[in-house]
mmCIF file of C-alpha atoms in Angstrom:
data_model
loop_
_atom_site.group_PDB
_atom_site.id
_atom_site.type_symbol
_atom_site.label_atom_id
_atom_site.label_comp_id
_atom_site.label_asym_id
_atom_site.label_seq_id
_atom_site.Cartn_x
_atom_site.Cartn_y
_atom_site.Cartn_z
ATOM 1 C CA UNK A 1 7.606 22.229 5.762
ATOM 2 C CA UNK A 2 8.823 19.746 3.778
ATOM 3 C CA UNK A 3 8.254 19.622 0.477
ATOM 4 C CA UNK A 4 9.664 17.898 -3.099
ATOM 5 C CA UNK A 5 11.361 20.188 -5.413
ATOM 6 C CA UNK A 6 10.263 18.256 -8.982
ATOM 7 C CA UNK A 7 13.462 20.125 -10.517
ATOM 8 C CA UNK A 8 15.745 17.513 -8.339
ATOM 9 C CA UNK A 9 14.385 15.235 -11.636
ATOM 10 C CA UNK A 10 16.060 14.574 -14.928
ATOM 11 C CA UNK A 11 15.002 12.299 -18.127
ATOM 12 C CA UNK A 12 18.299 10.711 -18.951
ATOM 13 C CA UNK A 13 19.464 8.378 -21.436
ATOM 14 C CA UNK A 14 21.615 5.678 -19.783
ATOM 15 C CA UNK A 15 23.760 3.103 -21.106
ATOM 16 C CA UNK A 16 22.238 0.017 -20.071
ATOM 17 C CA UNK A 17 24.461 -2.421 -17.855
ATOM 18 C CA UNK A 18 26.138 -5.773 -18.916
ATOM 19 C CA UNK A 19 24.442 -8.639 -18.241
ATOM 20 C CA UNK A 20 25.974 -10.998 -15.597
ATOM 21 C CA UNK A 21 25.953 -14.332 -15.029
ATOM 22 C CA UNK A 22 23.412 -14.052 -12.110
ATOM 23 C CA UNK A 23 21.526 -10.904 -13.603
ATOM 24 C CA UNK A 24 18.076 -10.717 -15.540
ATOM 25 C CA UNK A 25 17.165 -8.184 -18.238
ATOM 26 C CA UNK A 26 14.230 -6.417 -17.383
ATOM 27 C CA UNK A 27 11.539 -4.330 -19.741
ATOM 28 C CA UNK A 28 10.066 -2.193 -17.087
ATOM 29 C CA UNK A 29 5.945 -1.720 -18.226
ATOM 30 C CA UNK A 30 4.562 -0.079 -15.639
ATOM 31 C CA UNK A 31 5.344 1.890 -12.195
ATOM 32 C CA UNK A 32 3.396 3.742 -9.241
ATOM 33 C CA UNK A 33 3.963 6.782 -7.652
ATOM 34 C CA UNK A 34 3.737 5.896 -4.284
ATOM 35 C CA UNK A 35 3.886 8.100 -0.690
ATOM 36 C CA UNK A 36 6.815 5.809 0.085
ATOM 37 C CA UNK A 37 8.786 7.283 -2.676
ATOM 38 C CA UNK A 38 7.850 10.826 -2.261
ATOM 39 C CA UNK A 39 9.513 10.568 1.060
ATOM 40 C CA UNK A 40 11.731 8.760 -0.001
ATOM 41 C CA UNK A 41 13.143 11.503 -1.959
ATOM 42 C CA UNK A 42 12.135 14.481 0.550
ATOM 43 C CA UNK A 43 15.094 12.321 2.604
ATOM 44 C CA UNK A 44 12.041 11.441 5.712
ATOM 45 C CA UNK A 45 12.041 7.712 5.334
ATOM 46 C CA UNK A 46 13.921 4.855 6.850
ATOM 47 C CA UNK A 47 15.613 3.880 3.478
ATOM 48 C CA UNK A 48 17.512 6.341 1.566
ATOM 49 C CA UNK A 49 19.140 5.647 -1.925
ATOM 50 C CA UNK A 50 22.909 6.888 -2.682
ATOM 51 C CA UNK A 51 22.937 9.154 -5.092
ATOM 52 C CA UNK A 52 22.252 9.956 -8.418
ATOM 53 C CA UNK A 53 19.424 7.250 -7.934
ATOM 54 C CA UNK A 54 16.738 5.796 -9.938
ATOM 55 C CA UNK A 55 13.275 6.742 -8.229
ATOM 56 C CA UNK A 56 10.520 4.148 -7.575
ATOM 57 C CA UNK A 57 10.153 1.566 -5.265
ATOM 58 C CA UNK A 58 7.661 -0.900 -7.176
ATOM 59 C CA UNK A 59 6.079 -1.771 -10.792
ATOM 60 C CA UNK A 60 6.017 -4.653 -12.828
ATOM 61 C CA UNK A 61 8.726 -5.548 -15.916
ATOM 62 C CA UNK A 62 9.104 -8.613 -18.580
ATOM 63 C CA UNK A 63 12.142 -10.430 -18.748
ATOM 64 C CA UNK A 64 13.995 -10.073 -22.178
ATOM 65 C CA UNK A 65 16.998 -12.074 -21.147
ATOM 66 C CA UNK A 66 18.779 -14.242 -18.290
ATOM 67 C CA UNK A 67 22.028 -14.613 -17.315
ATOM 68 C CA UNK A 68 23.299 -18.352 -17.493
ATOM 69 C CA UNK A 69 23.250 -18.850 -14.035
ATOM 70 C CA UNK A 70 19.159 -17.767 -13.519
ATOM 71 C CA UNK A 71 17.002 -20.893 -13.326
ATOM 72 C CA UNK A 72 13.999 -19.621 -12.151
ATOM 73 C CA UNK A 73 12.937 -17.500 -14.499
ATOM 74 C CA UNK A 74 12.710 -16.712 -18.584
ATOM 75 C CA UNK A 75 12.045 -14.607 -21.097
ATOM 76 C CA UNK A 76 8.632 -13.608 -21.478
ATOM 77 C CA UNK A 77 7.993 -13.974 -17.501
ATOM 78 C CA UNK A 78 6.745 -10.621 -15.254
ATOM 79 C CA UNK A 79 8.765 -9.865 -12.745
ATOM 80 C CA UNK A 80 8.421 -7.352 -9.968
ATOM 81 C CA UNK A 81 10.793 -5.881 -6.990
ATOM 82 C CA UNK A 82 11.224 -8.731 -4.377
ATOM 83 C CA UNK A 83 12.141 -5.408 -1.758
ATOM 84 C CA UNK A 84 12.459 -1.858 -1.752
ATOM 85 C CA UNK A 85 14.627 0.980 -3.692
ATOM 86 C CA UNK A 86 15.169 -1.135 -7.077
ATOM 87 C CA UNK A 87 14.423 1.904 -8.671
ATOM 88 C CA UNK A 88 11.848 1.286 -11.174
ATOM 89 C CA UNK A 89 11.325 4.585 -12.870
ATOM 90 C CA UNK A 90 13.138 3.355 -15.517
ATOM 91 C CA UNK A 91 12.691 1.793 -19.198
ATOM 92 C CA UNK A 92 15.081 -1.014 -18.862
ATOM 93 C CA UNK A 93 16.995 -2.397 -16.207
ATOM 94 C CA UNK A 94 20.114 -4.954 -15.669
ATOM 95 C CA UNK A 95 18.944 -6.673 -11.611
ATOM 96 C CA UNK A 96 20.777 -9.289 -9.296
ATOM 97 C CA UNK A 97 17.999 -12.212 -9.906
ATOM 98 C CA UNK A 98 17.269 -12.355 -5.972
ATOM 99 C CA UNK A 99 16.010 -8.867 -5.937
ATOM 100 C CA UNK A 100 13.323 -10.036 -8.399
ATOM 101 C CA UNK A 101 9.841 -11.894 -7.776
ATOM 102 C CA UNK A 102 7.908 -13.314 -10.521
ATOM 103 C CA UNK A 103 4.499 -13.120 -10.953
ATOM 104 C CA UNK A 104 1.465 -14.526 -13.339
ATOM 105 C CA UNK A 105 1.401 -12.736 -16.632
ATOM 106 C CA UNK A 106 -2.529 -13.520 -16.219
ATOM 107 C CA UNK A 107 -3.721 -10.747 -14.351
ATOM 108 C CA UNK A 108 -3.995 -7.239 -15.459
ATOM 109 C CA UNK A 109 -0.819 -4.718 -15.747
ATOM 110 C CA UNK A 110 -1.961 -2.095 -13.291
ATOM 111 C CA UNK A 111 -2.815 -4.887 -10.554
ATOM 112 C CA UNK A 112 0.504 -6.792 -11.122
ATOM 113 C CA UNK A 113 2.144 -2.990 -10.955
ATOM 114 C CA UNK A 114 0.714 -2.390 -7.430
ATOM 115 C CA UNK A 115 0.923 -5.780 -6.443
ATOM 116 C CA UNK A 116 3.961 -5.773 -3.908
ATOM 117 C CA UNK A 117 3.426 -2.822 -1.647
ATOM 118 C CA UNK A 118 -0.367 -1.490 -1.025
ATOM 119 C CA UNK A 119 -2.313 -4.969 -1.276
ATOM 120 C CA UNK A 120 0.470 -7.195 0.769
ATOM 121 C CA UNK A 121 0.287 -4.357 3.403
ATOM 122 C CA UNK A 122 -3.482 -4.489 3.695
ATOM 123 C CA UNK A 123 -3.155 -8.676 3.389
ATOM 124 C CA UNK A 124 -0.451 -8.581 6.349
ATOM 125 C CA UNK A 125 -1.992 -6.277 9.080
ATOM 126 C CA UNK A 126 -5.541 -8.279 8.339
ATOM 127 C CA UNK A 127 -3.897 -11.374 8.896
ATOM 128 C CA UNK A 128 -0.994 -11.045 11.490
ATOM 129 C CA UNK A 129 -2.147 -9.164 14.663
ATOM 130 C CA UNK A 130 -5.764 -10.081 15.635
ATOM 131 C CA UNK A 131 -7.383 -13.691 14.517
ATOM 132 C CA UNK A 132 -10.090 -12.143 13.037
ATOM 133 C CA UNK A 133 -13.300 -14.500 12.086
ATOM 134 C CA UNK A 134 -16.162 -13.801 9.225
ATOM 135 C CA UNK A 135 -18.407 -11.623 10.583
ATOM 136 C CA UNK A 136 -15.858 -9.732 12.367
ATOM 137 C CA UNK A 137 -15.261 -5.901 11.700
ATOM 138 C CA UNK A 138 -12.318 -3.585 11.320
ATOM 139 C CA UNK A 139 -11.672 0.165 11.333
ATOM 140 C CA UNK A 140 -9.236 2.502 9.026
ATOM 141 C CA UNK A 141 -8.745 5.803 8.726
ATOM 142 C CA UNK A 142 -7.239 7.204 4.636
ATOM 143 C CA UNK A 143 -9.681 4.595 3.555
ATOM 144 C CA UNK A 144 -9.113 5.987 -0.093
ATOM 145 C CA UNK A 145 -5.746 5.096 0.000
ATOM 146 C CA UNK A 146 -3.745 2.491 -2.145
ATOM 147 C CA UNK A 147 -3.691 0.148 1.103
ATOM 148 C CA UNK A 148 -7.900 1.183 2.141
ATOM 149 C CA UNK A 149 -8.967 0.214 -1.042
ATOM 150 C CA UNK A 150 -7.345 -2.953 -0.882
ATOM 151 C CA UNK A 151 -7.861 -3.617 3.083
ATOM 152 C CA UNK A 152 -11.765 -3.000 1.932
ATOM 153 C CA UNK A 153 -11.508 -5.994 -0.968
ATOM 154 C CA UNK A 154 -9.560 -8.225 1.289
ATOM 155 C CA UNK A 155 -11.846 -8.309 4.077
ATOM 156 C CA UNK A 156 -14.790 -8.289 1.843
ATOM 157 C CA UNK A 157 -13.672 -11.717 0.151
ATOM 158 C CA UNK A 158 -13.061 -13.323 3.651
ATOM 159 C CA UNK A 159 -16.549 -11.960 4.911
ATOM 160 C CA UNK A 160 -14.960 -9.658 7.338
ATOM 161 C CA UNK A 161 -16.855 -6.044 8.027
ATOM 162 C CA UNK A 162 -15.105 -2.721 7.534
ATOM 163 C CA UNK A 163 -15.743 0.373 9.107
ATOM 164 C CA UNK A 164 -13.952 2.886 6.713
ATOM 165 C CA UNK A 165 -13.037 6.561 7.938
ATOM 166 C CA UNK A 166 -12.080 9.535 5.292
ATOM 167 C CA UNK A 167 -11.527 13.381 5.228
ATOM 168 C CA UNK A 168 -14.679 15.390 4.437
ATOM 169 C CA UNK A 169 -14.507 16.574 0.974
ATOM 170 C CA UNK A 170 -16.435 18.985 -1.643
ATOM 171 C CA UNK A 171 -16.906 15.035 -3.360
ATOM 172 C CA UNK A 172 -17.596 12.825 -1.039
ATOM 173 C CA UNK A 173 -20.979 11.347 -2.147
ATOM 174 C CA UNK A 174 -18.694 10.346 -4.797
ATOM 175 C CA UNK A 175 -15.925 8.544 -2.867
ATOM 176 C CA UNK A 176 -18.508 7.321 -0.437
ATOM 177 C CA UNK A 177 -20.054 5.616 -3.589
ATOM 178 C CA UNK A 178 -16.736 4.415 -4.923
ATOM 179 C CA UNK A 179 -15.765 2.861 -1.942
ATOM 180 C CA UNK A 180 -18.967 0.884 -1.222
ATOM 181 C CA UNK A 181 -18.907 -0.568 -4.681
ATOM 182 C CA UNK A 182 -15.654 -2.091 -3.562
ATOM 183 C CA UNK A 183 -17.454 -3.553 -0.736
ATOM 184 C CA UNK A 184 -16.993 -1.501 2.100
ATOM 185 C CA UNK A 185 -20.010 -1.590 4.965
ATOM 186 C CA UNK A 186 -20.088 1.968 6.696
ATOM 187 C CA UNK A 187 -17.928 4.677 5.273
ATOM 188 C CA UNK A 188 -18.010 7.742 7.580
ATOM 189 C CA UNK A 189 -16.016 11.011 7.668
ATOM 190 C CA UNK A 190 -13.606 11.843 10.862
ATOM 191 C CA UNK A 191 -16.145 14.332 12.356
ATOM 192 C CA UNK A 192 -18.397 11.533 12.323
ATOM 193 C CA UNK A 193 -16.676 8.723 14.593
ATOM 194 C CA UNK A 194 -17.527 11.788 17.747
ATOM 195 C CA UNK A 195 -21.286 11.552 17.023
ATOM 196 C CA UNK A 196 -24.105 9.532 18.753
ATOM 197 C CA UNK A 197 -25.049 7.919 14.790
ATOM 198 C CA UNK A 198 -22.000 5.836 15.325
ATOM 199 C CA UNK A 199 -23.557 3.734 17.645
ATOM 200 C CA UNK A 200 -26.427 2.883 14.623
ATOM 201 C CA UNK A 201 -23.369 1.214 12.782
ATOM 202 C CA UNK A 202 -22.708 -1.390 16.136
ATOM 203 C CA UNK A 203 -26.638 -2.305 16.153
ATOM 204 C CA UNK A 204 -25.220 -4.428 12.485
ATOM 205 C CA UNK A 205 -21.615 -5.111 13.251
ATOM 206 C CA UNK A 206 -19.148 -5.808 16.647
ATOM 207 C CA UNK A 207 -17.242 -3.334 17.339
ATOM 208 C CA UNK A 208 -13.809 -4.161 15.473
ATOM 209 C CA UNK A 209 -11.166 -5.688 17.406
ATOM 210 C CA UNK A 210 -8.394 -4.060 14.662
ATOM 211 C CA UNK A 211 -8.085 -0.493 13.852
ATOM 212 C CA UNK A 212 -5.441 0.291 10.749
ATOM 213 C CA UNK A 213 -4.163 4.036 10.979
ATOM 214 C CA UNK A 214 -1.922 5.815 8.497
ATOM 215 C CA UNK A 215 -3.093 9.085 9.119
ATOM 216 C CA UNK A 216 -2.029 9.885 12.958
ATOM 217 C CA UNK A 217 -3.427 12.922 15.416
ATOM 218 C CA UNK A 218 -6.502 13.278 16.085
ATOM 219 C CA UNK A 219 -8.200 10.939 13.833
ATOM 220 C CA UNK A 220 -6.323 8.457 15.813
ATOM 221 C CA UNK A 221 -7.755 9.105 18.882
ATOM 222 C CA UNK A 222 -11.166 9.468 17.719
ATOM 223 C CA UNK A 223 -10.622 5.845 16.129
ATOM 224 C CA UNK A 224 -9.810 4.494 19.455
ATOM 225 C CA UNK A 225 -12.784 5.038 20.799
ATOM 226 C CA UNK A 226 -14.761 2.678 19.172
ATOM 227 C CA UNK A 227 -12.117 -0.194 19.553
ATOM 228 C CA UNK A 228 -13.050 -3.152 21.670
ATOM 229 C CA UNK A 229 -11.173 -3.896 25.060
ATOM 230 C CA UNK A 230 -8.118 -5.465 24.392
ATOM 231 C CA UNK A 231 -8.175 -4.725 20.586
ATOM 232 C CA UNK A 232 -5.265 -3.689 18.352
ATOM 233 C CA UNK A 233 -4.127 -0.472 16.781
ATOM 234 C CA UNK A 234 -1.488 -0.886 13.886
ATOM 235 C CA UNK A 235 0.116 2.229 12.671
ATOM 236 C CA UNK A 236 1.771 2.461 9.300
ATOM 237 C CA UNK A 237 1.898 5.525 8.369
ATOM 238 C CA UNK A 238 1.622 8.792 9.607
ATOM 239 C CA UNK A 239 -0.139 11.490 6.876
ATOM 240 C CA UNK A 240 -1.174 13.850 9.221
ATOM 241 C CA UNK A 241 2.873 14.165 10.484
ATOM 242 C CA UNK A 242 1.093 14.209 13.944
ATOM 243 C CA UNK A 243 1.928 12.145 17.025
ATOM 244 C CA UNK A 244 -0.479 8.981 17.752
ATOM 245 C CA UNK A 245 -2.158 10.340 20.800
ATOM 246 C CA UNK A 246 -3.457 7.494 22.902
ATOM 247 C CA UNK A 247 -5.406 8.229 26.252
ATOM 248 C CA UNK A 248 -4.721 6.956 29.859
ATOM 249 C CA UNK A 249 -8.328 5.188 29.999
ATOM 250 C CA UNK A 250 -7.371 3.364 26.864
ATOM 251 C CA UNK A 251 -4.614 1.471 27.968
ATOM 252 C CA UNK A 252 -6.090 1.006 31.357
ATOM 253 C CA UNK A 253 -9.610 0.424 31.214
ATOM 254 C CA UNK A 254 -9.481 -1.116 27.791
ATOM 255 C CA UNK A 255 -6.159 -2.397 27.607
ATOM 256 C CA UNK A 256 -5.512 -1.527 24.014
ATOM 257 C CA UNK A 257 -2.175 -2.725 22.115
ATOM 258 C CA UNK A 258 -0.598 0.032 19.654
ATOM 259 C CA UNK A 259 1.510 -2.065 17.291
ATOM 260 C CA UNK A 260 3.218 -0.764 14.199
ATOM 261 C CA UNK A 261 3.987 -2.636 10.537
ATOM 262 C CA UNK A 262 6.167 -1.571 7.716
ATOM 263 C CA UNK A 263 6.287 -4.290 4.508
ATOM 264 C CA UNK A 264 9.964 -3.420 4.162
ATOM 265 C CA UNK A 265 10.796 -4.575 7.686
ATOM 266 C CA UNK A 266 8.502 -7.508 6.818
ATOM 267 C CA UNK A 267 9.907 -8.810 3.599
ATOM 268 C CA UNK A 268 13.510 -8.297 5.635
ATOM 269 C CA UNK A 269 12.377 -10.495 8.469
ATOM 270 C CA UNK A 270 10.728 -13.546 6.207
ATOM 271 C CA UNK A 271 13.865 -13.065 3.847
ATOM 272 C CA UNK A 272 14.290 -17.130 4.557
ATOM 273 C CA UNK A 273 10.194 -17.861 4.576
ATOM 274 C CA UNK A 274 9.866 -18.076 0.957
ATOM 275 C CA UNK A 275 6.513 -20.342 2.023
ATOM 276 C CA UNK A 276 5.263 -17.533 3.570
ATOM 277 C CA UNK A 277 6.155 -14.658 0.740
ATOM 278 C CA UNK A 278 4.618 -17.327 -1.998
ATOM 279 C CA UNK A 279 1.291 -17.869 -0.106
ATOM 280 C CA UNK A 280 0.437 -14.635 0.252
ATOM 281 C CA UNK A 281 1.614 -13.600 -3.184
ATOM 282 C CA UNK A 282 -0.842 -16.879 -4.434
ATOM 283 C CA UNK A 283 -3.923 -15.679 -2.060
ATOM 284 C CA UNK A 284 -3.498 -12.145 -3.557
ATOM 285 C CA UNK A 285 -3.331 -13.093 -7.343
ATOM 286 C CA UNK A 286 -6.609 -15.882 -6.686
ATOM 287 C CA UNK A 287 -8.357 -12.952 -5.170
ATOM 288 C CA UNK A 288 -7.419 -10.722 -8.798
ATOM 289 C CA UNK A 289 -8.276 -13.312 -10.840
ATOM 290 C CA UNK A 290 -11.943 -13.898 -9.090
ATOM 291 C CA UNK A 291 -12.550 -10.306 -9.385
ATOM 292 C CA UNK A 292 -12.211 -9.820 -5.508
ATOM 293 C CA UNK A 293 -9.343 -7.686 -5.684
ATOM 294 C CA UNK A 294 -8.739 -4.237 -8.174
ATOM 295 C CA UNK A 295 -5.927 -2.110 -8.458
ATOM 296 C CA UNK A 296 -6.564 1.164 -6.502
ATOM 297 C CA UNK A 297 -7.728 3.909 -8.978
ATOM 298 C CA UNK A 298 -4.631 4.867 -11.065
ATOM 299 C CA UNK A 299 -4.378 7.403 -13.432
ATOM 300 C CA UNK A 300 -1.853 6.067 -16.300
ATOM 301 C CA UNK A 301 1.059 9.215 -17.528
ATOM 302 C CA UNK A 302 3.844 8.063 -20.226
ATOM 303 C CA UNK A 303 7.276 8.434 -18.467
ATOM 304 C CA UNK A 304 7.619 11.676 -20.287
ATOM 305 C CA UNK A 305 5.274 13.661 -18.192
ATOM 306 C CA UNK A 306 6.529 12.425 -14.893
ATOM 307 C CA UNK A 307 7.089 16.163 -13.258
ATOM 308 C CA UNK A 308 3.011 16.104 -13.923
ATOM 309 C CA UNK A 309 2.628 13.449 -12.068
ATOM 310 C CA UNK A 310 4.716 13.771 -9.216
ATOM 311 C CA UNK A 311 2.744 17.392 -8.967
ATOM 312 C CA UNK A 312 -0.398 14.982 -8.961
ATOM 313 C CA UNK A 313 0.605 12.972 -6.415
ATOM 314 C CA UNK A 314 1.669 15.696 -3.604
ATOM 315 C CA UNK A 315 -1.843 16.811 -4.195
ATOM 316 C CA UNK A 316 -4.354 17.102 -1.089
ATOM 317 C CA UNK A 317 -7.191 14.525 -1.365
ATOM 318 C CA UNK A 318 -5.509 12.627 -3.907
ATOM 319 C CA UNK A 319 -7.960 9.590 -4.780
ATOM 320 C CA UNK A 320 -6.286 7.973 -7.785
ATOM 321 C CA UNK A 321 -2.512 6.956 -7.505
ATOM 322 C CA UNK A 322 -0.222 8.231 -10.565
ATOM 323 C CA UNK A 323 1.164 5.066 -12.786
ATOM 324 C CA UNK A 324 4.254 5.630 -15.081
ATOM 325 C CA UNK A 325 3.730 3.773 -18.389
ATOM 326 C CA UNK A 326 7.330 2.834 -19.379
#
């Protein structure tokens, strides 16, 4: 089992770095907890820090000073991680200008602090395996998740349906509520996608030609089911730590396509397609400022407490995602 020994932290009072020519002087204000990190430090994902390391693989920070060669930005502007393992459980920082994005100091903190992983994942896999058309529908599984919450906003604004699949729960009324006020259309529990009432929801909707999955096992399968011939299954991630088990029919009969997507991998391959990075980062900050897009439910913890909230975050049916305030 794995599992994150909390001790492996320390508080610590660093010197912070000269400021070179190329380098910007960050404030950090705010940083998530993310799933990414946690495995990042249980050693399980693709991208491991040398160490000591600073934890944290996204937040948002205000420039205090630039080096004389930065041009594009200034004091005053937000800034956020332009890829992963910055490290950005930290109070200050001293970064290489090209491992720094900025963004509008017009939307709120705790959007602009969970701007670059969970809402450009949900923007990406809507947008880059299946044309999908208003009036369209999608499935997920962890719809409560960072990404869910924002896959449910996304499609809402471009009039896309979403079929949204979560664990049962001693809460769920609760969630179920939550999640339609974003603007989900069915939310329905993973016992539920076996049972005849799932054919009510495809009186209203198609079935969806895209099914998101970061969960894995069984729920996987049971997703499958209600995907139309020739529609797509993106994996990215894999909560349950259980294979993706796909059956024969599927691929026959149905011809499904199983396609995974990490943002990493993404941000690596468009490295040159600053058009692309800047259009999506635009689409997501017009759909904050309209009110079409939230940050995820966060609970905010000063820096201090941080062993608290890493304790939050490895908690089962976590529903709000831990924020350091730095």
């Amino acid at each position: 089992a794995l599992f994150l020994r909390v001790s492996l932290f320390r508080l610590k009072d660093l010197e912070v770095a000269e400021l070179g020519d190329s380098d910007v002087h960050v404030k950090m204000l705010a940083a998530p907890i993310n799933p990414a990190d946690i495995n990042m430090i249980q050693g399980t994902y693709a991208i491991l820090s040398p160490l000591p390391a600073v934890g944290g693989n996204e937040g948002v920070g205000e420039v205090l000073e630039v080096g004389q060669r930065v041009a594009a930005l200034k004091p005053g502007d937000w800034v956020i991680p332009a890829g992963a393992g910055l490290g950005t459980w930290q109070t200050r920082g001293v970064f290489p200008e090209e491992t720094l994005l900025k963004v509008p100091s017009d939307i709120p903190l705790l959007c602009a602090a969970t701007l670059s992983v969970n809402p450009c994942t949900a923007y990406r896999m809507l947008a880059d395996f299946e044309t999908l058309a208003p009036g369209d529908s999608v499935i997920q599984n962890a719809a409560n998740s960072g990404v869910g919450q924002a896959v449910i906003q996304i499609a809402k604004a471009f009039g896309i349906k979403t079929i949204n699949v979560v664990r049962d729960r001693p809460d769920l009324p609760k969630l179920v509520e939550r999640l339609m006020a974003l603007g989900a259309d069915h939310v329905v529990t993973e016992e539920m996608l076996r049972k005849p009432e799932m054919k009510d929801i495809f009186k209203s909707i198609p079935k969806p030609r895209l099914a998101l999955n970061c969960v894995g096992g069984k729920s996987t399968t049971e997703m499958l089911r209600h995907l139309q011939p020739k529609g797509t299954m993106v994996t990215y991630g894999g909560m349950a730590k259980q294979p993706v088990m796909v059956p024969v029919s599927a691929f026959i009969f149905r011809d499904v396509r199983l396609r995974g997507f990490w943002m990493t991998q993404w941000r690596k391959d468009h490295a040159q397609d600053q058009e692309g990075l800047t259009s999506m980062m635009d689409a997501l900050c017009q759909l904050i400022r309209r009110g079409q897009l939230a940050a995820p439910a966060c609970t905010e913890v000063p820096l201090q407490d941080y062993k608290a909230a890493l304790e939050a975050t490895m908690k089962p049916f976590t529903s709000s995602k831990q924020i350091l305030l730095l």
